[in-house]
Each structure stands twice: as structure tokens, then as C-alpha cells.
CSV table of C-alpha atoms in Angstrom, one decimal:
chain,number,residue,atom,x,y,z
J,9,ASP,CA,-3.4,30.6,20.7
J,10,ASP,CA,0.3,29.7,20.4
J,11,VAL,CA,0.3,29.7,16.7
J,12,PRO,CA,0.5,33.0,14.5
J,13,SER,CA,-2.4,34.0,11.7
J,14,LEU,CA,-1.7,31.4,8.8
J,15,ASP,CA,-3.0,34.2,6.8
J,16,MET,CA,-3.5,32.9,3.0
J,17,VAL,CA,-2.8,36.3,1.6
J,18,VAL,CA,0.9,36.2,3.7
J,19,LEU,CA,1.7,32.9,2.6
J,20,ALA,CA,0.9,33.6,-1.2
J,21,SER,CA,3.8,36.3,-0.9
J,22,GLY,CA,6.1,33.8,-0.2
J,23,GLU,CA,6.6,34.5,3.7
J,24,TYR,CA,7.0,31.2,5.4
J,25,GLU,CA,7.5,32.1,9.1
J,26,SER,CA,3.9,31.2,10.5
J,27,PRO,CA,4.0,27.6,9.3
J,28,ASP,CA,7.5,27.3,10.9
J,29,THR,CA,6.1,28.7,14.1
J,30,LEU,CA,3.3,26.1,13.8
J,31,ILE,CA,5.4,23.3,13.6
J,32,SER,CA,7.6,24.5,16.6
J,33,ALA,CA,4.6,24.9,18.6
J,34,TYR,CA,3.6,21.5,17.9
J,35,GLU,CA,7.0,20.1,18.7
J,36,SER,CA,6.9,22.0,22.2
J,37,ARG,CA,3.6,20.3,23.0
J,38,ILE,CA,4.8,17.1,22.3
J,39,ASP,CA,8.3,17.5,24.4
J,40,ALA,CA,6.0,19.1,27.3
J,41,ARG,CA,3.7,15.7,27.5
J,42,GLN,CA,6.9,13.7,27.4
J,43,ASN,CA,8.5,15.6,29.9
J,44,ASN,CA,5.5,15.7,32.3
J,45,ASP,CA,2.5,13.5,31.5
J,46,LEU,CA,4.1,10.4,30.4
J,47,VAL,CA,6.3,10.0,33.7
J,48,THR,CA,3.4,9.6,35.6
J,49,LEU,CA,1.9,6.5,33.2
J,50,GLU,CA,2.8,2.9,33.8
J,51,GLY,CA,2.6,-0.4,31.9
J,52,LEU,CA,0.5,-0.6,29.1
J,53,HIS,CA,-0.6,3.0,29.5
J,54,ALA,CA,3.1,4.1,29.4
J,55,GLU,CA,3.4,2.2,26.2
J,56,THR,CA,0.6,3.4,24.2
J,57,ALA,CA,1.3,7.2,25.2
J,58,GLN,CA,5.0,6.6,24.0
J,59,ARG,CA,3.5,5.1,20.7
J,60,HIS,CA,1.5,8.0,20.4
J,61,MET,CA,4.4,10.7,20.9
J,62,ASP,CA,6.7,8.5,18.7
J,63,GLU,CA,4.0,9.1,15.9
J,64,ALA,CA,3.8,12.6,16.4
J,65,ARG,CA,7.3,13.1,16.1
J,66,ARG,CA,7.1,11.5,12.9
J,67,ALA,CA,4.5,13.7,11.9
J,68,VAL,CA,6.8,16.6,12.9
J,69,GLY,CA,9.6,15.4,10.6
J,70,ARG,CA,7.0,14.9,7.7
J,71,MET,CA,5.7,18.7,8.4
J,72,ARG,CA,9.5,20.0,8.5
J,73,ARG,CA,10.3,18.3,5.2
J,74,GLY,CA,7.6,19.8,3.4
J,75,LEU,CA,8.2,23.0,4.8
J,76,GLY,CA,11.9,22.6,3.6
J,77,LEU,CA,10.7,21.9,0.1
J,78,LEU,CA,8.9,25.4,0.0
J,79,THR,CA,12.5,26.9,0.2
J,80,SER,CA,14.6,24.7,-2.0
J,81,ASP,CA,12.2,23.6,-4.7
J,82,PRO,CA,10.8,26.8,-6.8
J,83,LEU,CA,8.0,24.7,-8.5
J,84,VAL,CA,7.0,23.5,-5.1
J,85,ALA,CA,7.3,27.1,-3.8
J,86,ARG,CA,5.3,28.5,-6.6
J,87,ALA,CA,2.5,25.5,-6.4
J,88,PHE,CA,2.3,26.5,-2.6
J,89,ARG,CA,1.6,30.3,-3.2
J,90,ALA,CA,-0.8,29.5,-6.0
J,91,MET,CA,-2.8,27.2,-3.7
J,92,ASN,CA,-3.0,30.3,-1.3
J,93,THR,CA,-4.0,32.5,-4.1
J,94,VAL,CA,-6.8,30.1,-5.5
J,95,MET,CA,-8.0,29.2,-2.0
J,96,LYS,CA,-8.6,32.7,-0.8
J,97,MET,CA,-10.5,33.5,-4.4
J,98,GLN,CA,-12.5,30.8,-3.7
J,99,ARG,CA,-13.4,31.6,-0.4
J,100,GLU,CA,-14.5,35.1,-1.2
J,101,ARG,CA,-16.9,33.7,-4.2
J,102,GLN,CA,-18.2,31.2,-1.7
J,103,GLU,CA,-19.1,34.0,0.7
J,104,MET,CA,-20.6,36.2,-1.9
J,105,ILE,CA,-22.8,33.4,-3.2
J,106,ARG,CA,-24.0,32.4,0.1
J,107,SER,CA,-24.7,35.9,0.9
J,108,GLY,CA,-26.6,36.4,-2.0
J,109,ALA,CA,-24.4,39.5,-3.1
J,110,THR,CA,-23.7,40.1,-6.5
J,111,GLY,CA,-20.9,41.9,-8.8
J,112,ALA,CA,-17.2,41.4,-7.7
J,113,PRO,CA,-16.8,39.6,-4.1
J,114,ALA,CA,-16.0,41.7,-1.0
J,115,PRO,CA,-12.4,41.0,0.2
J,116,VAL,CA,-12.5,38.6,3.3
J,117,VAL,CA,-9.7,37.7,5.8
J,118,ALA,CA,-8.8,34.1,4.5
J,119,GLN,CA,-6.6,32.1,7.1
J,120,TRP,CA,-6.0,28.7,7.4
J,121,ARG,CA,-6.7,26.7,10.6
J,122,PRO,CA,-3.6,25.2,12.4
J,123,PHE,CA,-4.7,21.3,11.3
J,124,GLN,CA,-5.6,22.4,8.0
J,125,MET,CA,-1.9,23.7,7.1
J,126,ALA,CA,-0.4,20.8,9.3
J,127,PHE,CA,-2.3,18.4,7.0
J,128,VAL,CA,-0.7,20.1,3.6
J,129,LEU,CA,2.6,20.1,5.0
J,130,LEU,CA,2.5,16.6,6.2
J,131,ASN,CA,1.6,15.7,2.6
J,132,LEU,CA,3.8,17.8,0.6
J,133,GLU,CA,6.9,15.7,0.2
J,134,GLY,CA,4.7,12.7,-0.8
J,135,LEU,CA,2.9,14.6,-3.0
J,136,VAL,CA,5.8,16.0,-5.1
J,137,ASP,CA,8.6,13.6,-4.5
J,138,PRO,CA,7.7,10.1,-6.5
J,139,THR,CA,10.6,8.4,-4.7
J,140,SER,CA,8.9,9.4,-1.1
J,141,GLU,CA,8.1,6.8,1.3
J,142,ASP,CA,5.3,8.5,2.0
J,143,ARG,CA,3.8,7.6,-1.0
J,144,ASP,CA,3.0,4.2,0.6
J,145,LEU,CA,0.9,6.0,3.2
J,146,ALA,CA,-2.8,7.0,3.4
J,147,ASP,CA,-3.5,9.8,6.1
J,148,VAL,CA,-6.8,9.7,7.9
J,149,LEU,CA,-8.1,13.4,8.1
J,150,TRP,CA,-10.6,13.1,11.2
J,151,PHE,CA,-12.6,16.1,12.2
J,152,PRO,CA,-16.0,17.0,13.3
J,153,THR,CA,-18.5,18.1,10.7
J,154,GLY,CA,-18.1,22.1,10.1
J,155,GLY,CA,-14.4,21.8,11.1
J,156,GLY,CA,-12.8,22.2,7.7
J,157,LYS,CA,-12.1,19.0,6.6
J,158,THR,CA,-12.9,20.0,3.1
J,159,GLU,CA,-10.8,23.2,2.7
J,160,ALA,CA,-7.8,21.1,3.9
J,161,TYR,CA,-8.0,18.8,0.9
J,162,LEU,CA,-9.2,21.2,-1.7
J,163,GLY,CA,-6.0,23.3,-0.7
J,164,LEU,CA,-4.1,20.0,-1.2
J,165,ILE,CA,-5.7,19.4,-4.7
J,166,ALA,CA,-5.0,22.8,-5.9
J,167,LEU,CA,-1.3,22.5,-4.8
J,168,CYS,CA,-1.4,19.3,-7.0
J,169,VAL,CA,-2.5,20.0,-9.9
J,170,VAL,CA,-0.7,23.3,-10.1
J,171,HIS,CA,2.7,21.5,-9.1
J,172,ARG,CA,1.9,18.6,-12.0
J,173,ARG,CA,1.4,21.4,-14.4
J,174,LEU,CA,4.6,23.4,-13.6
J,175,ARG,CA,6.8,20.3,-13.7
J,176,GLY,CA,5.3,18.9,-16.8
J,177,ALA,CA,4.2,15.6,-16.1
J,178,GLY,CA,3.4,12.9,-18.6
J,179,GLY,CA,4.8,11.9,-21.8
J,180,ASP,CA,4.2,14.9,-23.9
J,181,GLY,CA,5.2,17.0,-20.8
J,182,SER,CA,1.9,19.1,-20.6
J,183,GLY,CA,1.1,17.9,-17.1
J,184,ALA,CA,-2.5,17.4,-18.2
J,185,GLY,CA,-4.6,14.1,-17.2
J,186,VAL,CA,-6.5,13.4,-14.1
J,187,ALA,CA,-4.1,14.6,-11.0
J,188,VAL,CA,-6.7,13.8,-8.3
J,189,ILE,CA,-9.2,11.3,-7.5
J,190,MET,CA,-12.0,11.7,-5.0
J,191,ARG,CA,-14.0,8.7,-4.4
J,192,TYR,CA,-17.2,8.8,-2.4
J,193,THR,CA,-19.6,5.8,-1.3
J,194,LEU,CA,-22.7,7.8,-1.5
J,195,ARG,CA,-24.1,10.2,-4.3
J,196,LEU,CA,-25.5,13.0,-2.2
J,197,LEU,CA,-22.1,13.6,-0.8
J,198,THR,CA,-20.6,13.2,-4.2
J,199,LEU,CA,-22.6,16.0,-5.6
J,200,GLN,CA,-22.3,18.6,-2.3
J,201,GLN,CA,-18.4,18.2,-2.9
J,202,PHE,CA,-18.6,18.6,-6.5
J,203,GLU,CA,-20.0,22.0,-6.2
J,204,ARG,CA,-17.5,23.1,-3.8
J,205,ALA,CA,-14.4,21.6,-5.8
J,206,ALA,CA,-16.1,23.4,-9.2
J,207,GLY,CA,-15.5,26.8,-7.1
J,208,LEU,CA,-12.1,25.7,-6.6
J,209,ILE,CA,-11.3,24.7,-10.3
J,210,CYS,CA,-12.9,28.0,-11.4
J,211,ALA,CA,-10.3,29.9,-9.4
J,212,LEU,CA,-7.6,27.6,-10.9
J,213,GLU,CA,-8.8,28.9,-14.5
J,214,VAL,CA,-9.0,32.6,-13.2
J,215,TRP,CA,-5.4,32.1,-11.6
J,216,ARG,CA,-4.2,30.5,-15.1
J,217,ASP,CA,-5.3,33.3,-16.8
J,218,THR,CA,-2.7,35.6,-15.0
J,219,GLU,CA,0.3,33.3,-15.5
J,220,PRO,CA,2.0,34.0,-19.0
J,221,ASP,CA,3.3,30.4,-18.9
J,222,GLN,CA,0.4,28.8,-18.2
J,223,GLN,CA,-2.5,30.6,-20.5
J,224,GLU,CA,-1.9,28.4,-23.4
J,225,LYS,CA,-1.9,25.2,-21.6
J,226,GLU,CA,-5.0,23.0,-21.4
J,227,PRO,CA,-7.7,24.4,-18.9
J,228,PHE,CA,-8.0,23.1,-15.5
J,229,SER,CA,-11.2,21.1,-15.3
J,230,ILE,CA,-13.3,18.9,-12.9
J,231,GLY,CA,-15.4,15.8,-14.0
J,232,LEU,CA,-18.6,13.9,-12.5
J,233,TRP,CA,-18.1,10.1,-12.9
J,234,VAL,CA,-21.0,8.8,-11.2
J,235,GLY,CA,-23.8,5.9,-12.3
J,236,GLN,CA,-26.2,6.3,-15.0
J,237,GLY,CA,-28.9,7.0,-12.7
J,238,ALA,CA,-27.4,10.3,-11.7
J,239,THR,CA,-25.4,11.3,-15.2
J,240,PRO,CA,-26.0,10.3,-18.6
J,241,ASN,CA,-23.1,8.2,-19.8
J,242,ASN,CA,-22.5,10.2,-23.3
J,243,VAL,CA,-23.8,13.5,-24.9
J,244,ALA,CA,-26.8,11.9,-27.0
J,245,ASP,CA,-28.4,10.9,-23.7
J,246,ALA,CA,-27.5,14.3,-22.5
J,247,ALA,CA,-29.3,15.6,-25.2
J,248,LYS,CA,-32.1,13.6,-24.8
J,249,ALA,CA,-32.7,14.2,-21.3
J,250,LEU,CA,-32.4,18.0,-21.7
J,251,ARG,CA,-35.2,17.7,-24.2
J,252,ARG,CA,-37.3,15.9,-22.2
J,253,GLN,CA,-37.0,18.5,-19.2
J,254,GLY,CA,-38.0,20.9,-22.0
J,255,ARG,CA,-41.0,19.1,-22.0
J,256,ASP,CA,-41.3,18.7,-18.3
J,257,THR,CA,-40.8,14.8,-18.6
J,258,ALA,CA,-38.3,13.1,-16.2
J,259,ALA,CA,-35.4,11.9,-17.7
J,260,ASP,CA,-34.6,8.3,-18.1
J,261,THR,CA,-30.8,8.3,-18.8
J,262,GLY,CA,-29.6,10.5,-16.2
J,263,ASP,CA,-29.7,13.8,-15.6
J,264,PRO,CA,-27.2,16.3,-16.8
J,265,VAL,CA,-28.0,19.3,-14.8
J,266,GLN,CA,-26.2,18.8,-11.7
J,267,LEU,CA,-24.9,22.2,-10.9
J,268,LEU,CA,-28.0,24.8,-10.4
J,269,ARG,CA,-25.9,27.4,-9.8
J,270,CYS,CA,-22.5,28.9,-11.2
J,271,PRO,CA,-19.9,28.1,-8.9
J,272,TRP,CA,-18.2,31.6,-9.7
J,273,CYS,CA,-20.8,34.2,-9.8
J,274,GLY,CA,-23.6,32.4,-8.2
J,275,ASN,CA,-25.9,33.0,-11.0
J,276,ARG,CA,-28.8,30.3,-11.1
J,277,LEU,CA,-28.2,27.8,-13.9
J,278,THR,CA,-31.4,26.1,-15.8
J,279,PRO,CA,-31.3,23.5,-18.4
J,280,ASP,CA,-31.0,26.3,-21.3
J,281,ASP,CA,-27.6,26.9,-19.6
J,282,TYR,CA,-26.4,23.3,-20.6
J,283,HIS,CA,-25.8,22.7,-24.3
J,284,ALA,CA,-25.1,19.1,-25.9
J,285,ASP,CA,-23.2,19.5,-29.1
J,286,ARG,CA,-23.4,16.0,-30.4
J,287,ARG,CA,-21.1,17.2,-33.3
J,288,ALA,CA,-18.4,17.8,-31.1
J,289,ASP,CA,-19.4,15.2,-28.7
J,290,GLN,CA,-19.4,17.9,-25.9
J,291,LEU,CA,-21.9,18.8,-23.0
J,292,LYS,CA,-20.9,22.7,-22.1
J,293,VAL,CA,-22.2,24.8,-19.4
J,294,VAL,CA,-22.5,28.2,-20.2
J,295,CYS,CA,-23.2,30.8,-17.1
J,296,PRO,CA,-25.7,33.4,-18.0
J,297,GLY,CA,-24.6,35.9,-15.7
J,298,GLU,CA,-23.7,39.1,-17.4
J,299,GLY,CA,-19.7,39.7,-17.2
J,300,CYS,CA,-19.0,36.0,-15.5
J,301,ARG,CA,-15.6,34.7,-16.7
J,302,PHE,CA,-17.5,31.5,-17.7
J,303,GLY,CA,-20.0,33.0,-19.5
J,304,GLY,CA,-20.5,34.2,-23.4
J,305,THR,CA,-18.1,32.4,-25.5
J,306,ASN,CA,-16.6,30.4,-22.2
J,307,ASN,CA,-17.9,27.8,-20.5
J,308,LEU,CA,-17.6,26.5,-17.0
J,309,PRO,CA,-14.7,23.9,-16.6
J,310,VAL,CA,-16.8,20.9,-15.8
J,311,HIS,CA,-17.7,17.4,-17.6
J,312,LEU,CA,-20.8,15.9,-16.6
J,313,VAL,CA,-21.2,13.2,-18.8
J,314,ASP,CA,-19.0,9.7,-19.2
J,315,SER,CA,-17.7,10.4,-22.9
J,316,ASP,CA,-16.6,13.9,-21.7
J,317,VAL,CA,-14.9,12.8,-18.5
J,318,TYR,CA,-13.0,9.7,-20.5
J,319,GLN,CA,-12.2,12.2,-23.5
J,320,ASN,CA,-11.2,15.2,-21.7
J,321,ARG,CA,-9.3,13.4,-18.9
J,322,PRO,CA,-10.2,16.3,-16.1
J,323,SER,CA,-7.7,17.7,-13.3
J,324,LEU,CA,-10.1,16.5,-10.8
J,325,VAL,CA,-12.5,14.0,-11.1
J,326,ILE,CA,-14.7,13.1,-8.4
J,327,GLY,CA,-16.9,9.8,-8.7
J,328,THR,CA,-18.6,7.0,-6.9
J,329,VAL,CA,-17.4,3.5,-5.7
J,330,ASP,CA,-20.2,1.9,-8.5
J,331,LYS,CA,-18.0,3.5,-11.3
J,332,PHE,CA,-14.8,2.0,-10.1
J,333,ALA,CA,-16.7,-1.9,-10.3
J,334,MET,CA,-16.9,-1.0,-14.0
J,335,LEU,CA,-13.0,-0.5,-14.5
J,336,ALA,CA,-12.6,-4.0,-15.8
J,337,TRP,CA,-15.7,-3.5,-18.5
J,338,ARG,CA,-14.9,0.0,-19.8
J,339,ALA,CA,-11.6,0.4,-21.5
J,340,GLU,CA,-12.0,4.2,-21.9
J,341,SER,CA,-12.0,4.2,-18.0
J,342,GLY,CA,-8.2,3.4,-18.2
J,343,ASN,CA,-7.8,7.2,-19.5
J,344,LEU,CA,-8.3,8.4,-16.2
J,345,PHE,CA,-5.5,6.5,-14.7
J,346,GLY,CA,-2.5,7.5,-17.1
J,347,ARG,CA,-3.3,5.1,-20.0
J,348,GLY,CA,-1.3,6.7,-23.0
J,349,GLN,CA,0.9,9.8,-22.6
J,350,ASP,CA,-0.7,11.3,-19.2
J,351,ALA,CA,1.2,10.6,-15.8
J,352,PRO,CA,-1.1,8.6,-13.7
J,353,PRO,CA,-3.0,10.4,-11.1
J,354,GLU,CA,-0.5,12.0,-8.0
J,355,LEU,CA,-3.7,11.8,-5.3
J,356,VAL,CA,-6.4,9.7,-4.1
J,357,ILE,CA,-9.0,10.7,-1.6
J,358,GLN,CA,-11.6,8.6,-0.4
J,359,GLY,CA,-14.6,10.4,1.4
């Protein structure tokens, strides 16, 4: 209650008073614990408590450095504003789909929870500064189910991929290539997160439409990189699997139909909306919804077969650990880690 509203609209406008107050409130709490609770402890308890307070103060320092970048670095500030814009869009679309509504989404009050904004600020310097010592850290985001972990790191992903584009990472200065890898142990969790993350990528594409200096750049996209039992390894296998589904026969080379609803408008997707173009060597998913940004001549920014993922090097790749075991056997997988002209990924999230 001692933290003001962390409203995404306000933060997207470039007003940073609320995150500054958040950090100050956290620091005041640390001081209070130090001055009151710690003086009553002795021995090992006192040593442990002091270590915790020292870690908390280090977190304060990292958050303050992150906040400082918003006022000192124009590219970081723009990426932060874009993050807030697309996260609000993504939340509105998610609420619309959840409610079963159609048409334009209703406005929602979109606010960060304090720990979510703290997590973003904590990681900001390490994310944008290749020389930062924070690059050697792995932060654990530990919160109950339903508490908002996914939204916290979706925000960090949005900031990461936008900043990469703005600074023109890579040998060709395009900022293309894989910016973030999310690695999961279980396939079910992977598919659940893929659906949510696809909505964020759609929002990033809509944001890109509104930014004149980004409109000609490569689309933001997301790739699913899982075992063959889940998705096909190539477009030919995807075409075969779609034909078998048309005959009501189970696919034996993985199922390319991984999204059952459009992550932007909520329209139902069927195998008929999946188009395996063997000549172009690409699997396209086109929303059938009237007026959807990702329908008609446009397609959803998703890559669902291995060959597409290797060729297009999506901004965000969600994979399972079994694919990482294949790195030594598949030369093309190097494309996902910056082989060639792309910069390597900036962020790895282990789910």
C-alpha cells in the first residue's frame, strides 16, 4: 500500500515517479528491518539476517541503476515506453479473448505489480549493457502460481527485443535474429507459454506499425522449437500432417496445429488456416477473423516447424530441453545463437 500505482499508460508516457517511489519504499523497509529487527538477533541468526539485508541493498543498487538508464539513455527509455505500451495492448487482448467478446477490446486498467516492476528494473542494466557485471547473474523469480511471474518476464522480453532493434545489434545493424530464448522442461508448459507469448509478439508487431523508423524492419516473431513428436521438423512434413488431418488421420510427424485460437482477436483456428507452402519452404498461419491485423494477406508472426525457425531466426524462441541436446548434431541450430551476422541472444529464461 505504500507504493503508488505503476500504471502502464503513465509509464509509457515517460513519467517515472512511481518506480522511483517503489525503490525508495523498498529501501525504507530495509532500513527499518536493519534498525529494529536485526538488533534483537544474535549469533548465526544475526549473520544470516545481515546477509539478507546486504543482498537487498545490492538489489536496490541494481534497480536504481536501471531507473537511471531511463533518464540517461534515450534508446533504453524508448524501449521501456514501448514495453508498457505493448503490455497494455496484450492485456486488453487477453481479457477480450478470455471474456469471449468480439471486435475492438475494451480498455482495461493495466498496472504492474510492485515485484514485476522491481524485476524489470533489477535486470535492466544487465540487459542493455554488454559490459555489465550483472551479465554473470542468474536471477530467480519465485512467486506462487497465478502471482504474475509470466507477465514480469514478458515485459522484460518486450523491452529486450525492442532495444535490440533500436540499437541495431548484429553485423548488418538490423537488430534481427533471436533476442530471447525461453527453455522449458515440459512440453505442456511450453505450449501454454507459447500461446501467451504469441499475443505479446502480435502486440509488438502492431507497435511496429505505428513507428515510422521500424516499419521497414524485419517483423517481430516467435518460434516454437520442440521435439518432433510435437511439431514437424520441416514444411514437407507439416504439409503431410495437414493432409492427414484433413482425412481425419493422426499425424505421424508431429502436429503443426499448435495455436487453436488467434492470439490477437481470439478467432478459432482450424487446420484450414495453416498453409504449408513447400515452394517458399514456409508454414503460414492466417487468421480467418474479419478485420484481424493478422488475417487476409498478413499472417500470424509464428514459426512452428524447425526449418522455419532456423531460417527466420525469430525474435523469441521457446524450446524444450531435448532440442538443446541436439545442438551438436544440427549445424542449422547455430542460427539461433548468433552464427553469421546476427548478435547472440540477450536473455535466456529457464522455466
